[in-house]
Amino acid sequence: HPALLDAALHPVALTADGQHSEAHLPFAWNGVTLHATQATALRVTITPTGSGIAISATDPAGQPVATIDELSLRPLPDAPSGPAQSNHLYALVWEALPTQNPTAADGWYALLTEHDPDVADALAGSLPDATRTYGTLTGLVEDCGDGAPPSVILAPCPSGSGDDVAGRAHAITRQALGLIQRFLAEERLASSRLVLLTTGSASVTGTGTVNLAQSPLWGLVRSVQAEHPGRITLIDLEGRATNRQALGGALAEAEPQLAVRGGVVHGARLVRAAGRGGTLAMPPGDDWRLAVSEKGTLEDLVLAPAVQADEALGSGQVRIAVRAVGVNFRDVLYALGMIPQDDRPLGGEGAGIVVEAGPGVDGVVPGDRVMGIFTGTGPTAVADHRMVTRIPDGWSFTQAATVPVAFLTAYYALADLAGVQPGQRLLLHAATGGVGTAALQLAQSWDVEVFATASPGKWPALYERGLDDAHIASSRTLEFKEHFGDTLGDQRIDVVLNALAGEFNDASLRLLAPGGHFLEMGKTDIRDPEEVAAGHAGVRYRAFDVLQAGPERIQEMLTELHDLFEDERLHPLPATNYDIRHAPEAYRHLSQARHIGKVVLT
Ligand SMILES: NC(=O)c1ccc[n+]([C@@H]2O[C@H](COP(=O)([O-])OP(=O)(O)OC[C@H]3O[C@@H](n4cnc5c(N)ncnc54)[C@H](OP(=O)(O)O)[C@@H]3O)[C@@H](O)[C@H]2O)c1
């Protein structure tokens, strides 16, 4: 078997003589004799010949299998390194595609339930009316008879169950191959397109876990696509109902491989690795920080050695072994050099384990898993003990890192600054971002009626939280004013939680009730409260920063939030997780607003 012969050559690396330690590759074969076939194990003797090696292979009983008089070797030329190397490297990225309106079905669709009836069932509601459901492909073909075949056949792929991932991968791939072969062999389906649906099998962010049992199918189907162009499409769903509703848009795409994440359809693209900022190199030593070498682009992010790891703790301080860090928009702006007056390091929140407590610390002890506000993005951080709280049992560090800034900001704004009451109406802009998602949870838990804006591609996440069309509008156009105005009728909004700017703010102010609260989290369009009050019937305008709450109040809020999490009245936010070495990609993901909830570095 070629793999056996290949393995037999690997010891060649050991023949380096110290003077010629560079890698050598096989170049020319001379005097090759095969004495026997079918050997499944080989005993191999390798003898240096000067310009190469001689090889003699026997089976375990000593019977000759192959002899090679000489395999000449050539040294591998020096590999390019640095920028030259990365210029030649390409990487696969998933690019968000412009939103496609689901087109009316051309012909009719068939949905096959044979491999995964549950996914098929969940999809049924998201498909065009002209969709018929079949147990098997055979049943579909029989039903078609001489009539027109379906234009699209949707087949959710099997996912299997159990811990034997390799076994499941084999079984799933075999079943899918069987389906593909039957489809391609069926002449009556020659004009149909087979759409295979997998779940969580494509690594869209390049991080996190993938459905390993299904992902080999992607390799298989790519080969089939090369042999039968245009006949088969792969679409990977995230597995949440939200994404299934985006399926219509994905089906309207002419691309062979697509992935739907957070209601947004992504296409696979090859890009130069150099253009992506690549992977950050880890510096030597145990302590380092994510930093900006030269502000201006996200390519300037580096992991730089840090020196303060052993500094003595002050009163009330704890040292934390950091496991996960939440990324905030301020980090992106800082990395881009857009807030030169701010010299705090990158990172303002995270989760980890307390490893040391200074004098005067109470509430947490070494060994506690905590989440909270602290600066820096590296393996250790020092925090004020009042700014951290214990992580609820059963949470991952990533989940915990989604909480501090988003929930504290939302809580402080809605409870402390607006004193929001049950039955009041909240206009919540960018309701699927970090603060938005947290504010939505809080408002709903307090029986506040929420009017939410978000990019249309993210609306499924709002539907999932129970909002209806009357309470959802785009965050990117001014239509929300008329749309929510219609929903409100004679009523008005009591509180606006805002980080938009310009005419968006004017439109929001016009929806506010006299004396209502306008809470400004953003920094780009700060207005004079007196002018706002004068122009808008006593509206109480407040631009705020959550840190203004002060450590004592932050401690109280963290305790209150902790109890709400323990009671499962609140939940950690959805997170897109990146390895710290992919920080440029994570920052880019946030800056392009591709996320729902939080972006987290681990
Ligand atoms: N004052 C404070 O104490 C405080 C605390 C935390 C955060 N903040 C600020 O509050 C804002 C929200 O924070 P966050 O953590 O929720 O941020 P985030 O997760 O990045 O969400 C911001 C959202 O803004 C929306 N957006 C609207 N127009 C946009 C545009 N032109 N470009 C990019 N995004 C746009 C995007 O949602 P759509 O795609 O749905 O439009 C995006 O997801 C940020 O400006 C942040 O700096 C302030």
XYZ file of C-alpha atoms in Angstrom, residues 81-596:
516
model
C 9.989 32.724 5.633
C 8.322 35.835 6.938
C 6.345 37.952 4.483
C 7.660 36.001 1.465
C 6.168 32.836 2.914
C 2.839 34.320 3.813
C 2.566 35.852 0.326
C 2.342 32.321 -1.000
C -0.068 31.081 1.633
C -3.787 31.113 1.113
C -6.419 30.608 3.720
C -10.089 29.738 3.563
C -12.374 32.397 4.994
C -16.133 32.621 5.135
C -17.367 35.954 3.857
C -20.792 37.316 4.717
C -22.729 37.659 1.460
C -25.175 40.485 0.764
C -28.654 39.536 1.874
C -30.525 37.727 -0.906
C -34.268 37.816 -0.898
C -35.548 34.284 -1.117
C -36.725 33.946 -4.714
C -40.001 32.309 -5.537
C -39.341 28.619 -6.048
C -38.578 27.847 -9.674
C -40.601 24.658 -10.005
C -41.089 22.831 -6.740
C -38.944 21.677 -3.815
C -38.689 18.239 -2.258
C -37.595 17.688 1.350
C -36.125 14.288 2.241
C -36.627 13.180 5.827
C -34.823 9.839 5.650
C -31.578 10.810 7.372
C -32.582 13.395 9.940
C -36.348 13.653 10.470
C -35.917 16.176 13.317
C -33.998 18.723 11.250
C -36.349 18.097 8.311
C -39.311 18.754 10.592
C -37.814 21.993 11.904
C -37.065 23.143 8.349
C -40.471 22.436 6.943
C -41.875 25.791 8.105
C -39.027 27.783 6.498
C -39.443 26.389 2.993
C -41.554 27.687 0.120
C -45.179 26.536 -0.003
C -44.399 24.473 -3.085
C -42.410 21.962 -1.022
C -43.350 18.299 -0.745
C -41.917 16.008 1.901
C -40.709 12.482 1.194
C -39.288 9.731 3.367
C -36.808 8.544 0.746
C -35.384 9.426 -2.649
C -37.025 6.306 -4.080
C -40.399 7.496 -2.810
C -39.788 10.883 -4.420
C -38.875 9.357 -7.793
C -41.926 7.086 -7.718
C -44.197 10.001 -6.872
C -42.804 12.113 -9.713
C -43.637 9.452 -12.260
C -43.439 11.124 -15.641
C -44.202 14.552 -14.185
C -41.744 17.387 -13.673
C -39.020 16.546 -11.153
C -38.340 18.960 -8.254
C -35.931 21.795 -9.018
C -34.351 21.398 -5.567
C -34.097 18.352 -3.333
C -33.196 19.273 0.242
C -31.609 16.526 2.271
C -30.671 17.140 5.918
C -27.655 14.878 6.446
C -27.590 12.274 9.171
C -25.883 13.361 12.378
C -25.810 10.066 14.298
C -25.451 9.828 18.042
C -22.991 8.494 20.602
C -19.387 9.176 21.568
C -17.754 7.209 18.747
C -17.071 10.213 16.507
C -14.944 8.244 14.019
C -17.620 5.554 13.738
C -20.304 8.174 13.232
C -18.187 9.954 10.615
C -17.849 6.701 8.661
C -21.551 5.899 8.922
C -22.667 9.429 7.980
C -20.295 9.639 5.012
C -21.406 6.210 3.772
C -25.100 7.131 4.018
C -24.569 10.456 2.261
C -22.467 8.818 -0.460
C -25.286 6.299 -1.017
C -27.786 9.144 -1.393
C -25.507 11.071 -3.773
C -24.900 8.000 -5.939
C -28.614 7.223 -6.154
C -29.349 10.860 -7.005
C -26.717 11.062 -9.744
C -27.757 7.723 -11.218
C -31.431 8.712 -11.443
C -32.007 10.074 -14.934
C -35.413 11.483 -14.020
C -33.640 13.828 -11.562
C -31.072 15.025 -14.121
C -32.404 18.602 -13.990
C -32.689 18.681 -10.167
C -30.187 20.108 -7.702
C -29.432 18.173 -4.510
C -28.888 20.448 -1.483
C -27.182 18.636 1.367
C -27.668 20.301 4.742
C -25.174 19.814 7.530
C -25.217 21.314 11.006
C -22.208 23.067 12.572
C -19.806 21.272 10.231
C -18.037 24.285 8.710
C -15.690 26.373 10.815
C -16.947 29.801 9.797
C -14.899 31.835 12.274
C -11.906 29.482 12.025
C -12.238 28.781 15.743
C -14.471 26.902 18.122
C -15.635 23.350 17.644
C -17.045 21.792 14.509
C -19.314 18.802 14.102
C -16.490 16.364 13.383
C -18.821 13.504 12.585
C -20.349 15.436 9.681
C -17.453 17.536 8.466
C -15.720 14.748 6.433
C -18.820 14.898 4.275
C -17.684 18.322 3.083
C -14.490 16.846 1.658
C -16.425 14.091 -0.041
C -18.999 16.439 -1.539
C -16.349 18.895 -2.784
C -14.927 16.048 -4.890
C -18.387 15.181 -6.185
C -18.991 18.840 -7.006
C -15.802 18.864 -9.104
C -17.068 15.839 -11.036
C -20.683 17.005 -11.351
C -20.640 20.822 -11.393
C -23.904 22.517 -10.535
C -25.653 19.351 -9.360
C -24.979 19.474 -5.623
C -24.919 22.297 -3.072
C -23.665 22.111 0.492
C -25.230 24.370 3.102
C -24.106 24.302 6.702
C -26.624 25.534 9.261
C -25.748 26.513 12.784
C -28.523 24.384 14.145
C -30.642 27.174 15.551
C -34.086 27.929 14.218
C -32.900 31.457 13.392
C -30.552 30.223 10.746
C -33.019 27.895 9.183
C -35.142 30.905 8.345
C -32.212 32.283 6.353
C -32.241 29.109 4.304
C -34.391 30.743 1.638
C -31.666 33.345 1.045
C -29.015 30.618 0.875
C -31.039 28.639 -1.652
C -31.219 31.728 -3.852
C -27.382 31.796 -4.038
C -25.710 30.077 -6.973
C -22.671 29.077 -4.895
C -21.779 25.416 -4.267
C -20.760 25.837 -0.587
C -22.516 28.075 1.883
C -22.790 28.445 5.619
C -25.508 30.279 7.511
C -24.544 31.877 10.813
C -26.664 34.228 12.897
C -29.123 34.548 10.025
C -26.356 35.667 7.633
C -25.339 33.610 4.582
C -21.565 33.147 4.156
C -19.631 32.004 1.082
C -16.240 30.230 1.139
C -13.350 32.341 -0.238
C -9.615 31.777 -0.622
C -7.655 34.843 0.464
C -3.960 35.532 0.855
C -3.032 34.604 4.390
C -0.809 37.685 4.557
C -3.814 39.947 4.125
C -5.580 38.450 7.141
C -3.063 39.410 9.765
C -2.341 35.702 10.141
C -1.660 34.147 13.489
C 0.039 36.130 16.228
C 3.324 34.681 17.465
C 3.500 33.865 21.193
C 6.436 35.664 22.836
C 8.850 33.683 24.990
C 8.130 33.696 28.732
C 4.983 33.216 30.743
C 3.543 36.690 30.697
C 2.481 38.739 27.720
C -0.213 41.162 26.671
C -2.228 41.789 23.550
C -0.997 45.179 22.405
C -0.759 47.443 19.382
C 2.704 47.812 17.898
C 1.775 50.804 15.816
C -1.787 51.988 15.914
C -3.594 52.236 12.643
C -4.649 48.832 11.436
C -5.673 45.566 13.052
C -2.560 43.987 11.490
C -0.567 45.902 14.108
C -1.840 43.757 16.969
C 0.932 41.781 18.682
C 1.404 39.588 21.718
C 4.107 41.540 23.546
C 6.126 40.412 26.586
C 4.793 41.906 29.829
C 6.679 42.494 33.031
C 4.254 43.246 35.843
C 3.106 39.693 36.546
C 4.778 39.539 39.966
C 4.024 43.061 41.172
C 2.773 43.082 44.758
C -0.995 43.407 45.051
C -2.446 46.552 46.579
C -5.244 46.715 49.100
C -8.461 45.176 47.759
C -6.801 43.710 44.686
C -6.902 40.165 43.372
C -4.663 38.508 40.802
C -6.544 36.461 38.222
C -5.293 33.712 35.939
C -7.292 34.826 32.931
C -9.019 32.229 30.769
C -11.296 34.319 28.526
C -11.600 37.990 27.619
C -14.581 39.830 26.163
C -13.808 42.143 23.224
C -15.459 45.565 23.147
C -15.844 48.174 20.456
C -13.492 50.423 22.425
C -10.714 47.835 21.917
C -11.202 47.993 18.155
C -11.207 51.802 18.130
C -8.088 51.827 20.287
C -6.297 49.361 17.997
C -7.233 51.511 15.014
C -5.700 54.524 16.728
C -9.033 56.331 16.899
C -8.932 57.203 20.631
C -5.389 58.508 21.145
C -6.340 60.228 24.414
C -7.077 56.857 26.043
C -3.997 54.859 27.083
C -5.701 51.976 28.934
C -4.502 48.627 27.564
C -6.640 46.478 25.276
C -9.334 44.502 27.067
C -11.710 45.598 29.789
C -13.397 42.432 31.033
C -12.955 38.714 31.339
C -13.134 35.524 33.336
C -10.582 33.356 35.120
C -9.440 31.961 38.433
C -8.308 33.997 41.454
C -4.710 32.999 42.193
C -3.838 35.588 44.854
C -5.734 38.028 47.066
C -4.211 41.198 48.483
C -5.023 42.694 51.890
C -8.605 43.795 52.490
C -10.190 41.475 49.947
C -13.454 39.832 50.888
C -16.029 37.889 48.937
C -13.548 35.963 46.803
C -10.588 33.710 47.674
C -7.829 32.047 45.652
C -9.309 29.185 43.648
C -12.607 30.983 42.941
C -13.725 31.182 39.311
C -14.627 34.822 38.713
C -15.819 37.163 35.991
C -15.652 40.914 35.995
C -14.113 44.178 34.902
C -10.330 44.371 34.596
C -7.955 45.749 32.010
C -5.459 43.888 29.870
C -5.615 40.859 27.596
C -3.078 38.285 28.725
C -2.614 35.272 30.982
C -2.862 37.302 34.218
C -4.707 40.409 35.319
C -5.082 42.416 38.499
C -8.611 43.469 39.468
C -10.367 45.404 42.203
C -12.214 42.661 44.110
C -15.382 44.782 44.000
C -15.372 44.560 40.202
C -15.543 40.757 40.041
C -18.065 38.149 41.081
C -18.084 34.368 41.185
C -19.024 32.539 37.975
C -22.271 30.573 38.302
C -21.779 26.801 38.459
C -21.635 24.984 35.174
C -20.667 27.994 33.064
C -17.636 27.973 30.781
C -15.098 30.803 31.017
C -16.216 31.933 27.563
C -19.810 32.252 28.735
C -18.655 34.163 31.806
C -16.585 36.579 29.709
C -19.721 37.624 27.791
C -21.308 39.063 30.920
C -19.506 41.912 32.728
C -19.511 44.955 30.420
C -22.724 44.129 28.568
C -24.888 43.306 31.581
C -23.427 45.970 33.869
C -23.941 48.658 31.221
C -27.491 47.554 30.495
C -28.344 47.200 34.206
C -26.839 50.539 35.168
C -28.587 52.330 32.303
C -32.022 50.801 32.662
C -32.280 50.345 36.440
C -30.080 53.110 37.877
C -30.287 55.879 35.303
C -33.798 55.366 33.887
C -35.442 53.541 36.812
C -37.377 51.570 34.233
C -40.701 50.112 35.411
C -42.827 47.148 34.275
C -45.128 48.123 31.423
C -42.851 50.938 30.191
C -41.606 51.008 26.606
C -37.923 50.781 25.708
C -36.417 51.664 22.330
C -33.330 49.474 22.163
C -30.942 50.150 19.280
C -28.505 47.476 18.034
C -30.430 44.963 20.117
C -28.329 41.970 19.028
C -24.955 43.504 20.006
C -23.367 42.897 23.398
C -25.165 45.541 25.440
C -28.291 45.175 23.307
C -28.625 41.440 23.937
C -28.114 41.929 27.665
C -30.565 44.857 27.800
C -33.175 42.817 25.942
C -32.924 40.017 28.506
C -33.117 42.425 31.417
C -36.013 44.424 29.976
C -38.013 41.295 29.231
C -37.374 39.965 32.738
C -38.775 43.267 34.094
C -41.857 43.145 31.807
C -40.730 46.136 29.789
C -42.074 46.325 26.216
C -39.070 46.376 23.869
C -38.903 48.046 20.455
C -35.667 46.726 18.956
C -33.497 47.674 15.989
C -30.854 45.458 14.371
C -29.475 44.672 10.918
C -32.202 42.748 9.074
C -29.927 39.695 8.788
C -29.944 39.473 12.583
C -33.707 39.739 13.063
C -34.115 35.972 13.513
C -32.256 36.373 16.833
C -34.936 38.887 17.880
C -37.787 36.629 16.761
C -36.181 33.928 18.860
C -36.503 36.236 21.898
C -40.230 36.531 21.219
C -40.317 39.919 19.453
C -42.770 40.315 16.584
C -42.499 42.371 13.385
C -44.322 45.317 14.976
C -41.455 45.613 17.500
C -38.501 45.081 15.118
C -36.905 47.535 12.667
C -33.578 48.045 10.923
C -30.712 49.696 12.801
C -29.289 50.910 9.495
C -32.133 53.075 8.167
C -34.443 55.682 9.651
C -37.563 53.673 8.907
C -37.811 52.662 12.545
C -39.368 56.028 13.343
C -42.431 55.469 11.118
C -42.578 51.731 11.792
C -42.526 52.056 15.583
C -44.698 55.173 15.345
C -47.382 53.011 13.701
C -47.041 50.348 16.391
C -47.158 52.927 19.186
C -50.233 54.761 17.904
C -50.992 57.376 20.597
C -48.366 55.958 22.962
C -44.727 57.047 23.222
C -41.385 55.467 24.173
C -40.302 55.896 27.836
C -36.597 55.058 27.518
C -34.111 55.017 24.625
C -30.851 53.077 25.042
C -28.635 54.365 22.266
C -25.213 54.217 20.641
C -26.233 55.394 17.153
C -25.645 58.986 16.050
C -26.852 61.947 14.002
C -30.316 61.768 12.488
C -30.884 58.364 14.109
C -30.761 60.172 17.453
C -33.125 62.882 16.213
C -35.594 60.222 15.068
C -35.339 58.418 18.425
C -35.896 61.648 20.339
C -39.114 62.240 18.395
C -40.477 58.894 19.563
C -39.858 59.710 23.237
C -42.627 60.633 25.663
C -42.354 64.031 27.419
C -39.898 63.615 30.277
C -38.664 60.289 28.884
C -35.060 59.108 29.259
C -32.516 59.182 26.428
C -29.461 57.200 27.562
C -26.411 57.681 25.358
C -23.713 54.979 25.503
C -21.903 56.096 22.364
C -19.189 58.712 22.174
C -19.651 60.138 18.690
C -22.747 62.315 19.083
C -22.888 63.705 22.613
C -25.505 66.437 23.019
C -26.239 69.169 25.524
C -28.895 67.846 27.970
C -30.463 71.288 28.389
C -30.827 71.792 24.651
C -32.341 68.330 24.283
C -34.807 68.982 27.113
C -35.773 72.328 25.604
C -36.290 70.885 22.146
C -38.068 67.671 23.212
C -40.585 68.337 25.989
C -38.368 67.824 28.989
C -36.622 64.651 27.760
C -33.941 63.640 30.258
C -30.761 63.169 28.187
C -27.792 61.440 29.798
C -24.502 60.439 28.181
C -22.901 57.931 30.529
C -20.069 55.508 31.072
C -20.727 52.408 33.137
C -17.563 52.991 35.196
C -19.205 56.163 36.547
C -21.279 53.806 38.702
C -18.166 53.343 40.865
C -16.750 50.141 42.379
C -19.263 49.932 45.255
C -22.300 50.109 42.989
C -20.639 47.791 40.468
C -20.166 45.269 43.253
C -23.863 45.532 44.172
C -24.939 45.182 40.545
C -22.658 42.173 40.033
C -24.231 40.528 43.095
C -27.750 41.260 41.841
C -26.868 39.961 38.370
C -25.208 36.883 39.846
C -28.445 35.984 41.648
C -30.489 36.467 38.470
C -28.093 34.150 36.600
C -28.249 31.562 39.390
C -32.065 31.653 39.158
C -31.751 31.297 35.379
C -33.805 34.452 34.879
C -30.837 35.740 32.855
C -28.433 33.794 30.670
C -24.913 34.358 29.340
C -24.811 35.907 25.870
C -24.168 34.077 22.604
C -20.424 34.178 21.945
C -18.148 33.920 18.928
C -14.948 32.501 20.296
C -11.427 33.120 18.969
C -8.054 31.805 20.014
C -6.009 34.773 21.305
C -3.547 34.173 18.445
C -6.375 35.079 16.076
C -7.083 38.380 17.814
C -6.865 40.422 14.560
C -9.590 38.264 13.057
C -11.689 38.578 16.222
C -11.350 42.366 16.219
C -12.251 42.452 12.535
C -15.309 40.292 13.185
C -16.496 42.783 15.810
C -15.642 45.865 13.753
C -17.693 44.539 10.844
C -20.602 43.893 13.241
C -20.826 40.278 12.092
C -21.463 39.009 15.599
C -24.543 38.441 17.712
